[in-house]
GROMACS .gro file of C-alpha atoms in nm:
model
  415
    1UNK     CA    1   0.505   2.366   2.679
    2UNK     CA    2   0.764   2.223   2.444
    3UNK     CA    3   1.115   2.364   2.429
    4UNK     CA    4   1.415   2.281   2.213
    5UNK     CA    5   1.617   1.988   2.349
    6UNK     CA    6   1.907   2.207   2.458
    7UNK     CA    7   1.678   2.448   2.646
    8UNK     CA    8   1.492   2.168   2.821
    9UNK     CA    9   1.802   2.067   3.014
   10UNK     CA   10   1.854   2.414   3.165
   11UNK     CA   11   1.537   2.391   3.372
   12UNK     CA   12   1.500   2.237   3.719
   13UNK     CA   13   1.487   1.859   3.722
   14UNK     CA   14   1.144   1.700   3.732
   15UNK     CA   15   1.073   1.469   4.022
   16UNK     CA   16   0.844   1.254   3.810
   17UNK     CA   17   0.711   1.229   3.456
   18UNK     CA   18   0.360   1.206   3.607
   19UNK     CA   19   0.164   1.520   3.519
   20UNK     CA   20   0.484   1.718   3.496
   21UNK     CA   21   0.443   2.093   3.449
   22UNK     CA   22   0.802   2.131   3.339
   23UNK     CA   23   0.940   2.114   2.988
   24UNK     CA   24   0.940   1.787   2.798
   25UNK     CA   25   1.215   1.711   2.553
   26UNK     CA   26   1.070   1.717   2.197
   27UNK     CA   27   1.170   1.416   1.988
   28UNK     CA   28   1.020   1.527   1.659
   29UNK     CA   29   1.245   1.822   1.573
   30UNK     CA   30   1.522   1.858   1.316
   31UNK     CA   31   1.755   1.951   1.603
   32UNK     CA   32   1.693   1.617   1.775
   33UNK     CA   33   1.735   1.424   1.447
   34UNK     CA   34   2.065   1.599   1.371
   35UNK     CA   35   2.241   1.484   1.688
   36UNK     CA   36   2.028   1.253   1.903
   37UNK     CA   37   2.327   1.105   2.087
   38UNK     CA   38   2.408   1.446   2.236
   39UNK     CA   39   2.045   1.479   2.345
   40UNK     CA   40   2.049   1.128   2.498
   41UNK     CA   41   2.361   1.217   2.702
   42UNK     CA   42   2.197   1.536   2.826
   43UNK     CA   43   1.878   1.348   2.907
   44UNK     CA   44   2.065   1.091   3.113
   45UNK     CA   45   2.269   1.356   3.295
   46UNK     CA   46   1.962   1.563   3.378
   47UNK     CA   47   1.690   1.306   3.441
   48UNK     CA   48   1.851   0.968   3.497
   49UNK     CA   49   1.703   0.661   3.331
   50UNK     CA   50   1.349   0.799   3.274
   51UNK     CA   51   1.292   1.118   3.078
   52UNK     CA   52   0.977   1.327   3.018
   53UNK     CA   53   0.945   1.375   2.641
   54UNK     CA   54   0.698   1.471   2.371
   55UNK     CA   55   0.657   1.236   2.074
   56UNK     CA   56   0.468   1.504   1.881
   57UNK     CA   57   0.323   1.836   1.996
   58UNK     CA   58   0.099   1.773   2.295
   59UNK     CA   59   0.167   1.398   2.312
   60UNK     CA   60   0.362   1.323   2.633
   61UNK     CA   61   0.558   1.007   2.698
   62UNK     CA   62   0.838   0.872   2.914
   63UNK     CA   63   1.159   0.778   2.736
   64UNK     CA   64   1.372   0.502   2.891
   65UNK     CA   65   1.745   0.565   2.847
   66UNK     CA   66   1.877   0.314   3.106
   67UNK     CA   67   1.963  -0.032   2.973
   68UNK     CA   68   1.870  -0.235   3.282
   69UNK     CA   69   1.554  -0.033   3.334
   70UNK     CA   70   1.456  -0.112   2.975
   71UNK     CA   71   1.513  -0.484   3.029
   72UNK     CA   72   1.301  -0.476   3.344
   73UNK     CA   73   1.016  -0.310   3.158
   74UNK     CA   74   1.035  -0.530   2.847
   75UNK     CA   75   1.032  -0.845   3.059
   76UNK     CA   76   0.728  -0.735   3.262
   77UNK     CA   77   0.436  -0.732   3.016
   78UNK     CA   78   0.185  -0.767   3.302
   79UNK     CA   79   0.270  -0.419   3.430
   80UNK     CA   80   0.380  -0.280   3.093
   81UNK     CA   81   0.138  -0.417   2.833
   82UNK     CA   82   0.165  -0.312   2.469
   83UNK     CA   83  -0.210  -0.255   2.426
   84UNK     CA   84  -0.272   0.121   2.372
   85UNK     CA   85  -0.652   0.126   2.360
   86UNK     CA   86  -0.708   0.317   2.684
   87UNK     CA   87  -0.440   0.572   2.592
   88UNK     CA   88  -0.569   0.638   2.241
   89UNK     CA   89  -0.924   0.725   2.354
   90UNK     CA   90  -0.815   1.082   2.426
   91UNK     CA   91  -0.578   1.124   2.131
   92UNK     CA   92  -0.699   1.341   1.839
   93UNK     CA   93  -0.760   1.149   1.518
   94UNK     CA   94  -0.517   1.372   1.330
   95UNK     CA   95  -0.230   1.314   1.575
   96UNK     CA   96   0.074   1.239   1.354
   97UNK     CA   97   0.203   0.953   1.571
   98UNK     CA   98  -0.135   0.786   1.630
   99UNK     CA   99  -0.123   0.551   1.327
  100UNK     CA  100   0.221   0.433   1.440
  101UNK     CA  101   0.103   0.367   1.796
  102UNK     CA  102  -0.268   0.283   1.777
  103UNK     CA  103  -0.415  -0.055   1.862
  104UNK     CA  104  -0.418  -0.317   1.593
  105UNK     CA  105  -0.500  -0.687   1.636
  106UNK     CA  106  -0.139  -0.796   1.586
  107UNK     CA  107   0.147  -0.903   1.817
  108UNK     CA  108   0.303  -0.557   1.831
  109UNK     CA  109   0.000  -0.386   1.987
  110UNK     CA  110  -0.159  -0.671   2.183
  111UNK     CA  111  -0.112  -0.820   2.528
  112UNK     CA  112  -0.178  -1.150   2.704
  113UNK     CA  113  -0.342  -1.434   2.513
  114UNK     CA  114  -0.406  -1.213   2.209
  115UNK     CA  115  -0.036  -1.139   2.181
  116UNK     CA  116   0.053  -1.508   2.209
  117UNK     CA  117  -0.196  -1.603   1.936
  118UNK     CA  118  -0.089  -1.337   1.689
  119UNK     CA  119   0.281  -1.398   1.749
  120UNK     CA  120   0.238  -1.771   1.686
  121UNK     CA  121   0.065  -1.696   1.356
  122UNK     CA  122   0.340  -1.457   1.250
  123UNK     CA  123   0.614  -1.705   1.332
  124UNK     CA  124   0.423  -1.979   1.148
  125UNK     CA  125   0.432  -1.757   0.841
  126UNK     CA  126   0.798  -1.658   0.878
  127UNK     CA  127   0.973  -1.970   1.006
  128UNK     CA  128   0.943  -2.180   0.685
  129UNK     CA  129   1.126  -1.913   0.480
  130UNK     CA  130   1.431  -2.079   0.326
  131UNK     CA  131   1.739  -1.877   0.427
  132UNK     CA  132   1.939  -1.983   0.121
  133UNK     CA  133   1.648  -1.905  -0.104
  134UNK     CA  134   1.615  -1.566   0.063
  135UNK     CA  135   1.983  -1.492   0.001
  136UNK     CA  136   1.933  -1.573  -0.367
  137UNK     CA  137   1.625  -1.352  -0.377
  138UNK     CA  138   1.823  -1.057  -0.240
  139UNK     CA  139   2.097  -1.113  -0.498
  140UNK     CA  140   1.846  -1.130  -0.784
  141UNK     CA  141   1.697  -0.801  -0.671
  142UNK     CA  142   2.027  -0.628  -0.590
  143UNK     CA  143   2.205  -0.687  -0.922
  144UNK     CA  144   1.947  -0.514  -1.148
  145UNK     CA  145   1.934  -0.222  -0.904
  146UNK     CA  146   2.315  -0.186  -0.916
  147UNK     CA  147   2.304  -0.215  -1.294
  148UNK     CA  148   2.058   0.075  -1.305
  149UNK     CA  149   2.323   0.318  -1.179
  150UNK     CA  150   2.668   0.154  -1.208
  151UNK     CA  151   2.744   0.320  -1.544
  152UNK     CA  152   2.653   0.664  -1.410
  153UNK     CA  153   2.933   0.686  -1.155
  154UNK     CA  154   2.702   0.819  -0.883
  155UNK     CA  155   2.385   0.725  -0.696
  156UNK     CA  156   2.168   0.796  -0.396
  157UNK     CA  157   2.177   0.468  -0.208
  158UNK     CA  158   1.856   0.543  -0.017
  159UNK     CA  159   1.634   0.613  -0.317
  160UNK     CA  160   1.807   0.398  -0.578
  161UNK     CA  161   1.916   0.097  -0.375
  162UNK     CA  162   1.815   0.040  -0.011
  163UNK     CA  163   1.448   0.135  -0.039
  164UNK     CA  164   1.366  -0.049  -0.364
  165UNK     CA  165   1.562  -0.353  -0.243
  166UNK     CA  166   1.384  -0.375   0.093
  167UNK     CA  167   1.052  -0.313  -0.083
  168UNK     CA  168   1.104  -0.586  -0.343
  169UNK     CA  169   1.238  -0.844  -0.095
  170UNK     CA  170   0.937  -0.794   0.132
  171UNK     CA  171   0.699  -0.825  -0.162
  172UNK     CA  172   0.865  -1.155  -0.258
  173UNK     CA  173   0.828  -1.286   0.098
  174UNK     CA  174   0.463  -1.183   0.121
  175UNK     CA  175   0.371  -1.283  -0.233
  176UNK     CA  176   0.242  -0.933  -0.301
  177UNK     CA  177   0.191  -0.806  -0.658
  178UNK     CA  178   0.378  -0.483  -0.724
  179UNK     CA  179   0.066  -0.273  -0.778
  180UNK     CA  180  -0.071  -0.363  -0.432
  181UNK     CA  181   0.269  -0.337  -0.266
  182UNK     CA  182   0.331   0.014  -0.400
  183UNK     CA  183   0.010   0.139  -0.242
  184UNK     CA  184   0.092  -0.033   0.088
  185UNK     CA  185   0.445   0.111   0.092
  186UNK     CA  186   0.315   0.461   0.022
  187UNK     CA  187   0.075   0.434   0.314
  188UNK     CA  188   0.341   0.298   0.550
  189UNK     CA  189   0.583   0.576   0.450
  190UNK     CA  190   0.323   0.838   0.548
  191UNK     CA  191   0.277   0.667   0.884
  192UNK     CA  192   0.652   0.670   0.954
  193UNK     CA  193   0.689   1.032   0.846
  194UNK     CA  194   0.386   1.145   1.047
  195UNK     CA  195   0.271   1.356   0.750
  196UNK     CA  196  -0.092   1.294   0.655
  197UNK     CA  197  -0.049   0.978   0.860
  198UNK     CA  198  -0.415   0.885   0.897
  199UNK     CA  199  -0.474   0.899   0.523
  200UNK     CA  200  -0.162   0.687   0.484
  201UNK     CA  201  -0.304   0.441   0.735
  202UNK     CA  202  -0.629   0.416   0.538
  203UNK     CA  203  -0.437   0.357   0.217
  204UNK     CA  204  -0.227   0.088   0.385
  205UNK     CA  205  -0.536  -0.094   0.516
  206UNK     CA  206  -0.708  -0.082   0.178
  207UNK     CA  207  -0.405  -0.222  -0.006
  208UNK     CA  208  -0.345  -0.500   0.245
  209UNK     CA  209  -0.715  -0.595   0.244
  210UNK     CA  210  -0.683  -0.649  -0.129
  211UNK     CA  211  -0.371  -0.862  -0.075
  212UNK     CA  212  -0.541  -1.074   0.193
  213UNK     CA  213  -0.841  -1.143  -0.031
  214UNK     CA  214  -0.616  -1.225  -0.327
  215UNK     CA  215  -0.414  -1.476  -0.124
  216UNK     CA  216  -0.724  -1.635   0.022
  217UNK     CA  217  -0.846  -1.694  -0.332
  218UNK     CA  218  -0.506  -1.777  -0.484
  219UNK     CA  219  -0.269  -1.905  -0.210
  220UNK     CA  220   0.100  -1.951  -0.280
  221UNK     CA  221   0.425  -2.041  -0.106
  222UNK     CA  222   0.451  -1.715   0.084
  223UNK     CA  223   0.414  -1.567   0.432
  224UNK     CA  224   0.069  -1.422   0.366
  225UNK     CA  225  -0.076  -1.754   0.249
  226UNK     CA  226   0.072  -1.943   0.543
  227UNK     CA  227  -0.083  -1.700   0.792
  228UNK     CA  228  -0.421  -1.728   0.618
  229UNK     CA  229  -0.399  -2.109   0.629
  230UNK     CA  230  -0.311  -2.117   1.001
  231UNK     CA  231  -0.561  -2.322   1.207
  232UNK     CA  232  -0.652  -2.012   1.411
  233UNK     CA  233  -0.854  -1.900   1.109
  234UNK     CA  234  -0.796  -1.526   1.114
  235UNK     CA  235  -1.041  -1.294   0.941
  236UNK     CA  236  -0.929  -1.081   0.647
  237UNK     CA  237  -0.900  -0.778   0.876
  238UNK     CA  238  -0.687  -0.969   1.126
  239UNK     CA  239  -0.462  -1.082   0.840
  240UNK     CA  240  -0.438  -0.719   0.726
  241UNK     CA  241  -0.304  -0.616   1.065
  242UNK     CA  242  -0.046  -0.895   1.070
  243UNK     CA  243   0.068  -0.774   0.729
  244UNK     CA  244   0.083  -0.414   0.851
  245UNK     CA  245   0.333  -0.524   1.115
  246UNK     CA  246   0.547  -0.693   0.851
  247UNK     CA  247   0.531  -0.391   0.621
  248UNK     CA  248   0.626  -0.169   0.912
  249UNK     CA  249   0.927  -0.384   0.999
  250UNK     CA  250   1.027  -0.498   0.653
  251UNK     CA  251   1.072  -0.175   0.458
  252UNK     CA  252   1.164   0.132   0.665
  253UNK     CA  253   1.378  -0.036   0.936
  254UNK     CA  254   1.539  -0.272   0.683
  255UNK     CA  255   1.622   0.020   0.455
  256UNK     CA  256   1.768   0.217   0.744
  257UNK     CA  257   1.978  -0.077   0.862
  258UNK     CA  258   2.134  -0.115   0.517
  259UNK     CA  259   2.195   0.259   0.476
  260UNK     CA  260   2.330   0.319   0.826
  261UNK     CA  261   2.572   0.027   0.792
  262UNK     CA  262   2.688   0.154   0.452
  263UNK     CA  263   2.744   0.499   0.602
  264UNK     CA  264   2.961   0.347   0.874
  265UNK     CA  265   3.163   0.148   0.620
  266UNK     CA  266   3.212   0.456   0.398
  267UNK     CA  267   3.309   0.698   0.675
  268UNK     CA  268   3.485   0.501   0.949
  269UNK     CA  269   3.850   0.420   0.882
  270UNK     CA  270   3.814   0.098   1.083
  271UNK     CA  271   3.588  -0.029   0.807
  272UNK     CA  272   3.611   0.079   0.442
  273UNK     CA  273   3.917  -0.098   0.303
  274UNK     CA  274   3.907  -0.340   0.597
  275UNK     CA  275   3.564  -0.467   0.490
  276UNK     CA  276   3.663  -0.483   0.126
  277UNK     CA  277   3.990  -0.655   0.217
  278UNK     CA  278   3.821  -0.908   0.442
  279UNK     CA  279   3.985  -0.816   0.775
  280UNK     CA  280   3.651  -0.686   0.902
  281UNK     CA  281   3.316  -0.826   0.796
  282UNK     CA  282   2.995  -0.661   0.687
  283UNK     CA  283   2.833  -0.837   0.981
  284UNK     CA  284   3.063  -0.649   1.219
  285UNK     CA  285   2.955  -0.318   1.068
  286UNK     CA  286   2.589  -0.420   1.104
  287UNK     CA  287   2.647  -0.520   1.468
  288UNK     CA  288   2.799  -0.180   1.544
  289UNK     CA  289   2.510   0.003   1.376
  290UNK     CA  290   2.261  -0.200   1.580
  291UNK     CA  291   2.431  -0.060   1.890
  292UNK     CA  292   2.494   0.300   1.789
  293UNK     CA  293   2.245   0.392   1.516
  294UNK     CA  294   1.973   0.124   1.515
  295UNK     CA  295   1.713   0.178   1.243
  296UNK     CA  296   1.437   0.214   1.502
  297UNK     CA  297   1.615   0.427   1.760
  298UNK     CA  298   1.315   0.474   1.992
  299UNK     CA  299   1.038   0.217   1.997
  300UNK     CA  300   0.918  -0.087   2.199
  301UNK     CA  301   0.620   0.107   2.336
  302UNK     CA  302   0.415   0.001   2.636
  303UNK     CA  303   0.128   0.153   2.835
  304UNK     CA  304   0.126   0.086   3.213
  305UNK     CA  305  -0.217  -0.011   3.343
  306UNK     CA  306  -0.171   0.186   3.665
  307UNK     CA  307   0.083   0.430   3.808
  308UNK     CA  308   0.402   0.241   3.882
  309UNK     CA  309   0.725   0.333   4.061
  310UNK     CA  310   1.040   0.260   3.862
  311UNK     CA  311   1.386   0.389   3.959
  312UNK     CA  312   1.226   0.622   4.216
  313UNK     CA  313   1.009   0.778   3.945
  314UNK     CA  314   0.632   0.741   3.919
  315UNK     CA  315   0.519   0.653   3.570
  316UNK     CA  316   0.158   0.747   3.496
  317UNK     CA  317  -0.108   0.500   3.395
  318UNK     CA  318  -0.188   0.470   3.025
  319UNK     CA  319   0.084   0.707   2.911
  320UNK     CA  320   0.337   0.572   2.658
  321UNK     CA  321   0.665   0.437   2.785
  322UNK     CA  322   0.911   0.431   2.495
  323UNK     CA  323   1.241   0.245   2.503
  324UNK     CA  324   1.526   0.448   2.356
  325UNK     CA  325   1.708   0.157   2.196
  326UNK     CA  326   1.994   0.382   2.087
  327UNK     CA  327   2.035   0.547   2.427
  328UNK     CA  328   2.006   0.220   2.622
  329UNK     CA  329   2.263   0.051   2.399
  330UNK     CA  330   2.503   0.334   2.482
  331UNK     CA  331   2.427   0.346   2.853
  332UNK     CA  332   2.765   0.386   3.031
  333UNK     CA  333   2.665   0.099   3.260
  334UNK     CA  334   2.698  -0.147   2.973
  335UNK     CA  335   2.923   0.043   2.728
  336UNK     CA  336   3.139  -0.196   2.529
  337UNK     CA  337   3.422  -0.137   2.283
  338UNK     CA  338   3.365  -0.470   2.110
  339UNK     CA  339   3.055  -0.490   1.892
  340UNK     CA  340   3.131  -0.782   1.662
  341UNK     CA  341   2.924  -1.080   1.767
  342UNK     CA  342   2.785  -0.883   2.060
  343UNK     CA  343   2.409  -0.944   2.083
  344UNK     CA  344   2.339  -0.750   2.403
  345UNK     CA  345   2.190  -0.457   2.211
  346UNK     CA  346   1.814  -0.395   2.218
  347UNK     CA  347   1.772  -0.332   1.845
  348UNK     CA  348   1.555  -0.642   1.813
  349UNK     CA  349   1.365  -0.565   2.132
  350UNK     CA  350   1.362  -0.791   2.437
  351UNK     CA  351   1.121  -1.012   2.627
  352UNK     CA  352   0.804  -1.159   2.476
  353UNK     CA  353   0.786  -0.885   2.211
  354UNK     CA  354   1.136  -0.944   2.071
  355UNK     CA  355   1.152  -0.942   1.689
  356UNK     CA  356   1.086  -1.291   1.546
  357UNK     CA  357   1.263  -1.211   1.215
  358UNK     CA  358   1.601  -1.077   1.327
  359UNK     CA  359   1.800  -1.348   1.145
  360UNK     CA  360   1.620  -1.262   0.821
  361UNK     CA  361   1.689  -0.890   0.867
  362UNK     CA  362   2.059  -0.965   0.923
  363UNK     CA  363   2.074  -1.182   0.611
  364UNK     CA  364   1.900  -0.927   0.388
  365UNK     CA  365   2.119  -0.638   0.505
  366UNK     CA  366   2.442  -0.834   0.478
  367UNK     CA  367   2.368  -0.969   0.130
  368UNK     CA  368   2.256  -0.627   0.006
  369UNK     CA  369   2.574  -0.459   0.131
  370UNK     CA  370   2.805  -0.734   0.008
  371UNK     CA  371   2.649  -0.728  -0.339
  372UNK     CA  372   2.702  -0.353  -0.363
  373UNK     CA  373   3.061  -0.352  -0.233
  374UNK     CA  374   3.161  -0.646  -0.451
  375UNK     CA  375   3.025  -0.469  -0.759
  376UNK     CA  376   3.161  -0.122  -0.675
  377UNK     CA  377   3.472  -0.170  -0.458
  378UNK     CA  378   3.588   0.192  -0.504
  379UNK     CA  379   3.263   0.343  -0.387
  380UNK     CA  380   3.296   0.654  -0.169
  381UNK     CA  381   3.075   0.914  -0.006
  382UNK     CA  382   3.007   1.195  -0.255
  383UNK     CA  383   2.969   1.469   0.008
  384UNK     CA  384   3.117   1.554   0.344
  385UNK     CA  385   2.952   1.356   0.626
  386UNK     CA  386   2.852   1.689   0.781
  387UNK     CA  387   2.635   1.759   0.475
  388UNK     CA  388   2.418   1.450   0.530
  389UNK     CA  389   2.077   1.512   0.685
  390UNK     CA  390   1.858   1.289   0.901
  391UNK     CA  391   1.483   1.271   0.872
  392UNK     CA  392   1.302   1.413   1.177
  393UNK     CA  393   1.077   1.178   1.371
  394UNK     CA  394   1.060   1.035   1.722
  395UNK     CA  395   1.108   0.671   1.625
  396UNK     CA  396   1.344   0.612   1.333
  397UNK     CA  397   1.711   0.687   1.263
  398UNK     CA  398   1.702   0.751   0.891
  399UNK     CA  399   1.907   0.948   0.640
  400UNK     CA  400   1.725   1.154   0.381
  401UNK     CA  401   1.984   1.049   0.121
  402UNK     CA  402   2.321   0.875   0.095
  403UNK     CA  403   2.494   1.016  -0.215
  404UNK     CA  404   2.795   0.814  -0.335
  405UNK     CA  405   3.039   0.823  -0.625
  406UNK     CA  406   3.246   0.551  -0.789
  407UNK     CA  407   3.425   0.479  -1.118
  408UNK     CA  408   3.183   0.401  -1.394
  409UNK     CA  409   3.136   0.027  -1.413
  410UNK     CA  410   3.013  -0.227  -1.665
  411UNK     CA  411   2.682  -0.403  -1.608
  412UNK     CA  412   2.684  -0.708  -1.385
  413UNK     CA  413   2.565  -1.044  -1.516
  414UNK     CA  414   2.218  -1.129  -1.393
  415UNK     CA  415   2.229  -1.398  -1.119
   0.00000   0.00000   0.00000
């Protein structure tokens, strides 16, 4: 039985997440999305570092909220592999989180030699990206987007800026034509939202299959072509699943990182004028967001091969173990007041599955924010922070909208 987060903590403590008959904390509700940090504190107080949760109705998991426990798990892929195939055998096809968690032949959902192979191919596609060229690409995309609303005096920075920017930058990196990319993005959005997720997954696969075949026939200087040309010789379907990982990481989390950092700058008196005046940097705001409101708040999923005892708690075999990146980053055992330059957060993962593109994500977010603040230095939040709403979902930390206002401004020159 699932109960609201607040009610779950009033019940007797569970001795183990294994086959628990007690309540599991639901992570898919609007209540959880509205104030997850309160729920994380209550989880830690009630259960310790390992918490029985539900990712969607009837889908149990263990959530890790202890920082050192998370590091132990992420650095032990032999006992905590990322391959979900045994788990997913008993999961209904219409489960809303299945497309987000199911096995794919890519580094995110593979273990052992398969993981090594797919990760090497991904890094071979990503590593040659020119950082200066990428910065210029972001600027060329950002300026027309800002020009589309700067004369209006108001905008929704999710819909009108962060999403289209992340979408266009990823397309440029992958060499994807807009018509294919739009279909892929629509499918990935459905997977993240968990609404009609399987149809979204099918749409994503169809679009990326078309992109893989296009790039095999007409290669270019892009990530997709480099992965296709790798000596490992991946099939079209294997290429599709590498691309699905990049679409999953390159749009939704990138968008959320930009938006969450902008929200911090617009609402926290330590930032705002300090960022615009140069005493605090955009990078410092991004670092703080990666600790407190990382774009993927709960992720880094593994599936133990057999029951295993961790922190005096038995974790069941083949049941998801999810790292709460946000909760672990704010574990009192490692709590820090200084975020700038602090890389101890888990926002990029840890161990062999750590994100291989973190420097690119930093660069894209920083350039996007700097372009906006340089163009509209008097930008402000258009509503009270209490009026903002967060999208429900067990994995992401994402605003539904970020409405802002600013003095009407002239168009910027194209870079």
